Each structure stands twice: as C-alpha cells, then as structure tokens.
PDB file of C-alpha atoms in Angstrom:
ATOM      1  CA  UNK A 105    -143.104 159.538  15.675  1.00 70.00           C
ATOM      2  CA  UNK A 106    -142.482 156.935  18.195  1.00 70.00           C
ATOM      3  CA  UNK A 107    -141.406 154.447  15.114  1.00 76.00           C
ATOM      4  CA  UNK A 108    -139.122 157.086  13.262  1.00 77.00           C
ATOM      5  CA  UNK A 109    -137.264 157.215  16.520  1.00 73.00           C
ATOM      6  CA  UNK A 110    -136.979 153.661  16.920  1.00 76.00           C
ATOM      7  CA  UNK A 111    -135.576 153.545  13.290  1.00 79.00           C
ATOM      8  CA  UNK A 112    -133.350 156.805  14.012  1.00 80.00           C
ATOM      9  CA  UNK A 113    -134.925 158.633  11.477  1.00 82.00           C
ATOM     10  CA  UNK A 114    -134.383 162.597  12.318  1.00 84.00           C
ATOM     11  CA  UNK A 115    -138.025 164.889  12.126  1.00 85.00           C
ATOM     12  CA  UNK A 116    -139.499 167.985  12.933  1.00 84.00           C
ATOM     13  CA  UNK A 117    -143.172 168.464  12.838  1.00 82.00           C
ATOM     14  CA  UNK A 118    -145.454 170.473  13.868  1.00 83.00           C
ATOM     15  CA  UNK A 119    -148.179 169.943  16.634  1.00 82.00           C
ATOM     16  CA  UNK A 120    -151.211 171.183  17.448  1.00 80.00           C
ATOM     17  CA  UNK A 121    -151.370 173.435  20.359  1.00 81.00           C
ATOM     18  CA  UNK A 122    -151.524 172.460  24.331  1.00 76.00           C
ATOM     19  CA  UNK A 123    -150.816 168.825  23.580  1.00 79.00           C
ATOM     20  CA  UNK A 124    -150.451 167.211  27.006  1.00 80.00           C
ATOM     21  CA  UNK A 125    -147.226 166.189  27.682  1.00 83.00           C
ATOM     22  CA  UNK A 126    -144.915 165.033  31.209  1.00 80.00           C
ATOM     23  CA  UNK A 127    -141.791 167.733  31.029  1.00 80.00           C
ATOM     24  CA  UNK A 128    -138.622 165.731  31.972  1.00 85.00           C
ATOM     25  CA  UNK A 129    -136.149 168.409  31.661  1.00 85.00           C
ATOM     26  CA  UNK A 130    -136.252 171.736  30.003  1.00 84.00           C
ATOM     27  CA  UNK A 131    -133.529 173.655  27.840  1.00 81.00           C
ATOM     28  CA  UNK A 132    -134.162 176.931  28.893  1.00 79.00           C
ATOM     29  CA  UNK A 133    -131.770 178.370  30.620  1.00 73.00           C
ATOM     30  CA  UNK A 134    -132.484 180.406  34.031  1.00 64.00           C
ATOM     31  CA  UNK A 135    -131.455 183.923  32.183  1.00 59.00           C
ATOM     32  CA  UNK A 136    -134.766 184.249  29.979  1.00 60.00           C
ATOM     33  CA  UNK A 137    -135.346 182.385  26.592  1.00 68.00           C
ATOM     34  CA  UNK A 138    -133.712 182.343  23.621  1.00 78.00           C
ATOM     35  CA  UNK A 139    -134.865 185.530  21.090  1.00 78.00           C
ATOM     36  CA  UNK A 140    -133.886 186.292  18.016  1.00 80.00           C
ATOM     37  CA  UNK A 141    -136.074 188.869  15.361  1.00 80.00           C
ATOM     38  CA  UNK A 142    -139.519 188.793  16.283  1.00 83.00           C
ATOM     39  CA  UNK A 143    -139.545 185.305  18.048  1.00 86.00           C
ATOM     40  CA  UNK A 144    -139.761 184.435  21.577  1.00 85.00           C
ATOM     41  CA  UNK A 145    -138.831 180.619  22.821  1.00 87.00           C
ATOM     42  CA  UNK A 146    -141.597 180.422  25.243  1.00 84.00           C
ATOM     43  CA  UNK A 147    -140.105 176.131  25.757  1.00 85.00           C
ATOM     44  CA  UNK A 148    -137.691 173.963  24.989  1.00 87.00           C
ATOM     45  CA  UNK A 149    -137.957 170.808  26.670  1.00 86.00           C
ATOM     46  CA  UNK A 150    -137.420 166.993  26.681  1.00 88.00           C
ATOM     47  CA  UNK A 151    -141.043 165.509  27.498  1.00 86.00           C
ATOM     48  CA  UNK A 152    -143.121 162.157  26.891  1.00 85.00           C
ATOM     49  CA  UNK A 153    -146.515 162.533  25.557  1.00 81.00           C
ATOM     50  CA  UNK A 154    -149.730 161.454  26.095  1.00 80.00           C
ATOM     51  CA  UNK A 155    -151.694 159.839  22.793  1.00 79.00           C
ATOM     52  CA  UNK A 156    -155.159 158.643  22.833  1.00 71.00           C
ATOM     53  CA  UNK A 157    -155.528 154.805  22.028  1.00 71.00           C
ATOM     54  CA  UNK A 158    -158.765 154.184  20.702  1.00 71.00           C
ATOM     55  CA  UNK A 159    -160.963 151.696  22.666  1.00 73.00           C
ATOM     56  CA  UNK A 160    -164.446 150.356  21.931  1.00 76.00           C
ATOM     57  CA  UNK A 161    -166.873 150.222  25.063  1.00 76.00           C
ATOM     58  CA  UNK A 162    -169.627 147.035  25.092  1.00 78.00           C
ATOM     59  CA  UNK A 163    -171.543 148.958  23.641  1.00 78.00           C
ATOM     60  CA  UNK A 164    -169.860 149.724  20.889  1.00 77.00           C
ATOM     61  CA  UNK A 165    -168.607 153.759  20.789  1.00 79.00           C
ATOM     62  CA  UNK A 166    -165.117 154.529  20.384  1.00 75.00           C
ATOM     63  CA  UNK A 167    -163.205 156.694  23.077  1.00 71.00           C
ATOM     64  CA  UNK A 168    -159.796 157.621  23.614  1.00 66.00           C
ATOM     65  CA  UNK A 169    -157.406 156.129  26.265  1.00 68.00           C
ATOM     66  CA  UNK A 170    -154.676 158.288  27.885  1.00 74.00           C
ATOM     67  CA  UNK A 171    -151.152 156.439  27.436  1.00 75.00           C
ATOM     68  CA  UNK A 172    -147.839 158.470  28.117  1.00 77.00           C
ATOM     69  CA  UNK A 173    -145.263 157.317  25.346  1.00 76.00           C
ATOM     70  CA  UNK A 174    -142.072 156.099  26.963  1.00 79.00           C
ATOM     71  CA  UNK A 175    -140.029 157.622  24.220  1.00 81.00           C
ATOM     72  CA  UNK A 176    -138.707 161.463  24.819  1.00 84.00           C
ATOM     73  CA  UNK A 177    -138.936 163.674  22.491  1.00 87.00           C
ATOM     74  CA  UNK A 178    -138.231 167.527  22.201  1.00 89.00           C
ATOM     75  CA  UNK A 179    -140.625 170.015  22.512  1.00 89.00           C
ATOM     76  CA  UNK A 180    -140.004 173.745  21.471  1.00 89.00           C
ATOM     77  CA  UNK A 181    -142.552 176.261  21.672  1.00 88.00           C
ATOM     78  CA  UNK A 182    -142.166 179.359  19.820  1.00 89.00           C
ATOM     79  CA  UNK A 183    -144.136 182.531  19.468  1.00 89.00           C
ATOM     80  CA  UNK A 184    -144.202 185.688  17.333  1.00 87.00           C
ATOM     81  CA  UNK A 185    -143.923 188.746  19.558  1.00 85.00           C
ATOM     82  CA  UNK A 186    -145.643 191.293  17.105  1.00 87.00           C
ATOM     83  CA  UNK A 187    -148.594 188.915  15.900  1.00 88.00           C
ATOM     84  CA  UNK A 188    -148.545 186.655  19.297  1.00 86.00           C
ATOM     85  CA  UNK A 189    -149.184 183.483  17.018  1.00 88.00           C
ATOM     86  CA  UNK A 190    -147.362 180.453  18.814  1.00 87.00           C
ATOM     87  CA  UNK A 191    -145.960 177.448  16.872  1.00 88.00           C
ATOM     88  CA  UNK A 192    -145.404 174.108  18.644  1.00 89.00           C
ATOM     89  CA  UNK A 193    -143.095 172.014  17.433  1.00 90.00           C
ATOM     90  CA  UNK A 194    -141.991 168.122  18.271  1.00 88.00           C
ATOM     91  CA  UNK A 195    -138.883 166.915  17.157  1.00 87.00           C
ATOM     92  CA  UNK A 196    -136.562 164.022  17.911  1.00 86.00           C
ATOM     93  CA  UNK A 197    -133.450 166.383  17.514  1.00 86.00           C
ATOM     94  CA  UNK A 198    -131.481 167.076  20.602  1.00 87.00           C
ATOM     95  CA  UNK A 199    -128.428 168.624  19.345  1.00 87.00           C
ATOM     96  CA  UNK A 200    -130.000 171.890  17.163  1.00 86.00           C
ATOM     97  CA  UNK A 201    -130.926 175.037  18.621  1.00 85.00           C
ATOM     98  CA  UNK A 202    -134.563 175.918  19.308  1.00 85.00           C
ATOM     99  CA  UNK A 203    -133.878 178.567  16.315  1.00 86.00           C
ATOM    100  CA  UNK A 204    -132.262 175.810  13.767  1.00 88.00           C
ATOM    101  CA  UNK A 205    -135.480 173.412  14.668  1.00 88.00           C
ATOM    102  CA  UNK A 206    -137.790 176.500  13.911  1.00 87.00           C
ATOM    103  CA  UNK A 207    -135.474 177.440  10.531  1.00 88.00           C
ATOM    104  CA  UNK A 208    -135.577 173.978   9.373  1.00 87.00           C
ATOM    105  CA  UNK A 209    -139.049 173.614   9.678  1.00 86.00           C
ATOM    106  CA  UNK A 210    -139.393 176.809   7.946  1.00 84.00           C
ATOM    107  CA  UNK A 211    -137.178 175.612   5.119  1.00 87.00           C
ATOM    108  CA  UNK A 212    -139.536 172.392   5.206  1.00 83.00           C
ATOM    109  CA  UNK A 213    -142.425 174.380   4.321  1.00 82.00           C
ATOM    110  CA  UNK A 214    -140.969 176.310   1.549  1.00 85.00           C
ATOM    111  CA  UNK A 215    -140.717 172.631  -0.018  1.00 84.00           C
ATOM    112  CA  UNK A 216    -144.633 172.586   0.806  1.00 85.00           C
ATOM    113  CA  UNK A 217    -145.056 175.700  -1.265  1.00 86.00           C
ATOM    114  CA  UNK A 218    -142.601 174.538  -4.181  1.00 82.00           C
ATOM    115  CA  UNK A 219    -144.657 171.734  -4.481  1.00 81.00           C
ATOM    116  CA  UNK A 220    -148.298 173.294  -4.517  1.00 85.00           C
ATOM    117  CA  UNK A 221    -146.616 175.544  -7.398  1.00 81.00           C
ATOM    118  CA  UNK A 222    -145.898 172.900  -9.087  1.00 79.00           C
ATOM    119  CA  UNK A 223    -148.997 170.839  -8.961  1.00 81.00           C
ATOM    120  CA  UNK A 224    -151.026 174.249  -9.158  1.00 81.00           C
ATOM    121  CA  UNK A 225    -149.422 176.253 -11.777  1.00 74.00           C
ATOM    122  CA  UNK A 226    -147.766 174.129 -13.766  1.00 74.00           C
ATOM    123  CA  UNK A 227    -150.205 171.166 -13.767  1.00 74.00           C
ATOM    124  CA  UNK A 228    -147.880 168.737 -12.304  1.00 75.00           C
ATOM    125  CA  UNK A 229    -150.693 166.660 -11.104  1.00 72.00           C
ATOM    126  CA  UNK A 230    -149.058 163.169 -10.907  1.00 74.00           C
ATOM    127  CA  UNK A 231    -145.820 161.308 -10.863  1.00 73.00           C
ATOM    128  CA  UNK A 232    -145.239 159.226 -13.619  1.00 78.00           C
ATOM    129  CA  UNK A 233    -142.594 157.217 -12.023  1.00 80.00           C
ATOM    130  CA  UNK A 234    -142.219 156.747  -8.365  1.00 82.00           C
ATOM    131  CA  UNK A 235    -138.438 155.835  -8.474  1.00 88.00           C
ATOM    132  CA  UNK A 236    -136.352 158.143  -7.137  1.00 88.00           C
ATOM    133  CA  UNK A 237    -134.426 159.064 -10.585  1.00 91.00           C
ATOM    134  CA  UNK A 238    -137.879 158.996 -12.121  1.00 87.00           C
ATOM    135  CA  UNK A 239    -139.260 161.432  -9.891  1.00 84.00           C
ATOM    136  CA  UNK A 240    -136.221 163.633 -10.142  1.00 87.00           C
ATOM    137  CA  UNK A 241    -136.554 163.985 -14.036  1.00 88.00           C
ATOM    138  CA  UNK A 242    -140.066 164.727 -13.302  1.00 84.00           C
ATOM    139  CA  UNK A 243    -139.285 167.286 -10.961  1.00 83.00           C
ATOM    140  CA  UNK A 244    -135.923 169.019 -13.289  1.00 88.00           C
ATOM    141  CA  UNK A 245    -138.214 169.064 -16.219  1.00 86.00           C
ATOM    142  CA  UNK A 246    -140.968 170.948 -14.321  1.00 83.00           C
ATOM    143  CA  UNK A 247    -139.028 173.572 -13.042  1.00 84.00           C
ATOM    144  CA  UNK A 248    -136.894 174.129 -16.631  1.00 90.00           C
ATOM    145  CA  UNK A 249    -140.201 174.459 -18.266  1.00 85.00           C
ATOM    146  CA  UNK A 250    -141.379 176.833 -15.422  1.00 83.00           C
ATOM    147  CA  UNK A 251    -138.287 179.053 -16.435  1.00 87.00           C
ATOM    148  CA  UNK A 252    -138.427 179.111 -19.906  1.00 89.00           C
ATOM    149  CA  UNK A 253    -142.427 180.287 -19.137  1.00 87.00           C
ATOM    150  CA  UNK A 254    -140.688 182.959 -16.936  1.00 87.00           C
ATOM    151  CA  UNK A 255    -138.695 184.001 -19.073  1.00 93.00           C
ATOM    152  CA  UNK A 256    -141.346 184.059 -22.058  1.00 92.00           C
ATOM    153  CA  UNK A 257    -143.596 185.735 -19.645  1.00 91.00           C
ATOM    154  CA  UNK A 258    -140.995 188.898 -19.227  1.00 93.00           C
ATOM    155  CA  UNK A 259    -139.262 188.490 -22.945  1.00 94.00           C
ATOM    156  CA  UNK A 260    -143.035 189.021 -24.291  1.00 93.00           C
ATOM    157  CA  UNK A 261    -143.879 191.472 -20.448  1.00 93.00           C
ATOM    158  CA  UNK A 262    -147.192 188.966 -20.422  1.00 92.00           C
ATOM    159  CA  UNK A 263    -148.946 188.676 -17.256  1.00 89.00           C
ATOM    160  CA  UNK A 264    -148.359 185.120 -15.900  1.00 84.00           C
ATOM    161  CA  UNK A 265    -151.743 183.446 -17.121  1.00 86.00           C
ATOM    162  CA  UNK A 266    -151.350 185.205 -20.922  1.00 92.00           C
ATOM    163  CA  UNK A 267    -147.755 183.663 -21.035  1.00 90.00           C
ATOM    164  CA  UNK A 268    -148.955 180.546 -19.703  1.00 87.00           C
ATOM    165  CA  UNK A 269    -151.741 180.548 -22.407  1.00 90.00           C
ATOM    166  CA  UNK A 270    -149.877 181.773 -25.356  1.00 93.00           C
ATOM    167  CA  UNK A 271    -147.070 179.622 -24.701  1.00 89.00           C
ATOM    168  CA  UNK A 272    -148.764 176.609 -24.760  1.00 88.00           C
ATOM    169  CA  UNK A 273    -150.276 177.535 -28.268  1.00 91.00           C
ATOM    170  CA  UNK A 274    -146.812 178.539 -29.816  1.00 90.00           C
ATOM    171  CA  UNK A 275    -145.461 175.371 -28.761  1.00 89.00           C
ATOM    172  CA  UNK A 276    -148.433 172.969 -29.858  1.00 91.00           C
ATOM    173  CA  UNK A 277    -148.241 175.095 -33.161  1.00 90.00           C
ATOM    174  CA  UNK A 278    -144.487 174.438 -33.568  1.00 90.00           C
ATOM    175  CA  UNK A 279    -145.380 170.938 -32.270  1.00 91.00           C
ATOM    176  CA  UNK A 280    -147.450 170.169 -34.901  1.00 90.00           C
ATOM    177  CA  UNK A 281    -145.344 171.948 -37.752  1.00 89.00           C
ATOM    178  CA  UNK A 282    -142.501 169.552 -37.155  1.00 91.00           C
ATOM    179  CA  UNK A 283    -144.463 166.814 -36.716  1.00 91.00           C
ATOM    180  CA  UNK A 284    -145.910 167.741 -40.577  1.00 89.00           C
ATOM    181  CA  UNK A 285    -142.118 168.210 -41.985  1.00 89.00           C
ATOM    182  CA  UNK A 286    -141.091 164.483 -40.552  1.00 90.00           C
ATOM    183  CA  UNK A 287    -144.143 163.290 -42.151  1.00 89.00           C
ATOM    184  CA  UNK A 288    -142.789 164.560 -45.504  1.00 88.00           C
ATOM    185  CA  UNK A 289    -145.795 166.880 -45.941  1.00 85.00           C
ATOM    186  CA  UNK A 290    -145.503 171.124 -45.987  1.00 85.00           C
ATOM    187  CA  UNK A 291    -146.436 172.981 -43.045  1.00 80.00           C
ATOM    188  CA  UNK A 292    -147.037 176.029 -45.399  1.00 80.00           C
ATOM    189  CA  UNK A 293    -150.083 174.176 -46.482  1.00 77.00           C
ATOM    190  CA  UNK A 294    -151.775 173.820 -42.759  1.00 73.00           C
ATOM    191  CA  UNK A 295    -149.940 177.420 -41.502  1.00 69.00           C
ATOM    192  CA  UNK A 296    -150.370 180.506 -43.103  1.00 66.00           C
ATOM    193  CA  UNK A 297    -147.030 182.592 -42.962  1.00 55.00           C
TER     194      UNK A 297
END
C-alpha cells in the first residue's frame, strides 16, 4: 500500500479487523456517523499503521517488529446494523465519502464474482494472451458465448448444466459436419438425418 501511494495509484482494500493503527484525525463529524440503509460508519479516519517487519533472533526464529508507516492512509469502518458484521476498509482516497469507498469496493467485488463465473462455469481457466487487447478478446468472447448458452438454456427451458451439456454436443456435431463438407466428403455419410 505504502508503494501504490508513493506511485499515486488510487485503492481500496479491505483489512482484517482491529489492525493497530495511530488515528491522526477523524472524519466523523460531532453529530453521529454517517448512515445510510442498513449501514452504520462506526470510523472514518486518517491514521498510520503499524506492520510487522520480520526479524530473525540468533537463534534463528522469525518474529515480528512493530514499525508505524509514515504514510497516512484512510481508514473507514463500517458495520451492518441488522447482521452486526463490520467491514474495515483502508484506502488512500481522501476525497470520496465513507459510502462511495464502501460502494466501490462493493462494485470491486462484483468483478471478483464475474470472474469466478467465468473461470467456474464457463471453464475460462487461463489467459491465452496477457496483453491487454488479448485479454479483452478473451474476456468479450467468454461472455458472448455465456449468452448465447443463456439464451439456448431458456430457447430449449434446459436447466443450466443440460444446456451447458447439450450445447457443447450440438456445436462439436455441427463442428465436425463442416469440417467434413470443406474436406469435400458428405456429412450424410457420418450423420444420420
């Protein structure tokens, strides 16, 4: 974190709970905290944190050092009034609200879940480029193919693994039957109509 700041990048991640940290100056304002639906904003402050640099001893074990970063960052805990879960989040974004750092971190993990669909249910296991216009084509031709298996799925009303199944058939089928014709030979012959 310390080195996307140094390099201005802009992030929001999530930490794990009562990570110490030196409060420098907090956000809140002295009317109550910020609400909106079901969440609470139980912080928002600037603070430096602590990390743990690892040190060997003489004889050899590893421990953890205390060392307060000099950067500041922006901590904003959140919690969830009906299910009391909290969410802590770190950011080096001063300017959003404690609800847009919380929304786009939200939006963040819908990404997450896009991609586990992908890789998941639509066997998008690797990249076969890792250029950026590589990995966009990649990406396009996933989802288009996750569509048309959508829209088999209802045309046919298939549960999702059927479609899945029986759309991979028609298509190696079809596959192989123009394959045949280019090859000058008559599909008739290998398919039965």
């Amino acid at each position: 974190m310390k080195e996307f700041e140094e390099k201005s990048v802009k992030f929001i991640v999530r930490s794990k709970e009562n990570r110490k940290f030196e409060e420098v100056e907090s956000y809140l304002t002295s009317q109550g905290s910020e609400r909106w639906d079901d969440w609470r904003v139980l912080k928002d402050s600037k603070v430096k944190l602590y990390t743990g640099i690892p040190v060997q001893n003489k004889r050899g074990n590893v421990h953890h050092r205390e060392e307060k970063v000099e950067t500041d960052f922006r901590l904003v805990v959140i919690r969830n009034e009906k299910t009391k879960k909290e969410f802590w989040f770190l950011t080096n974004e001063f300017e959003l609200t404690s609800k847009e750092i919380a929304d786009y971190y939200r939006k963040r993990w819908d990404i997450e879940v896009f991609f586990r669909f992908l890789k998941q249910e639509l066997n998008l296991s690797h990249l076969v480029s890792l250029n950026k216009n590589g990995i966009e084509v990649m990406v396009y031709m996933t989802m288009i193919a996750s569509m048309l298996l959508l829209i088999y799925k209802k045309a046919n009303a298939l549960g999702y693994k059927t479609a899945k199944r029986r759309i991979a058939m028609e298509l190696r089928d079809m596959i192989t039957e123009i394959l045949i014709i280019f090859a000058g030979g008559d599909p008739g012959k290998v398919f039965k109509t």
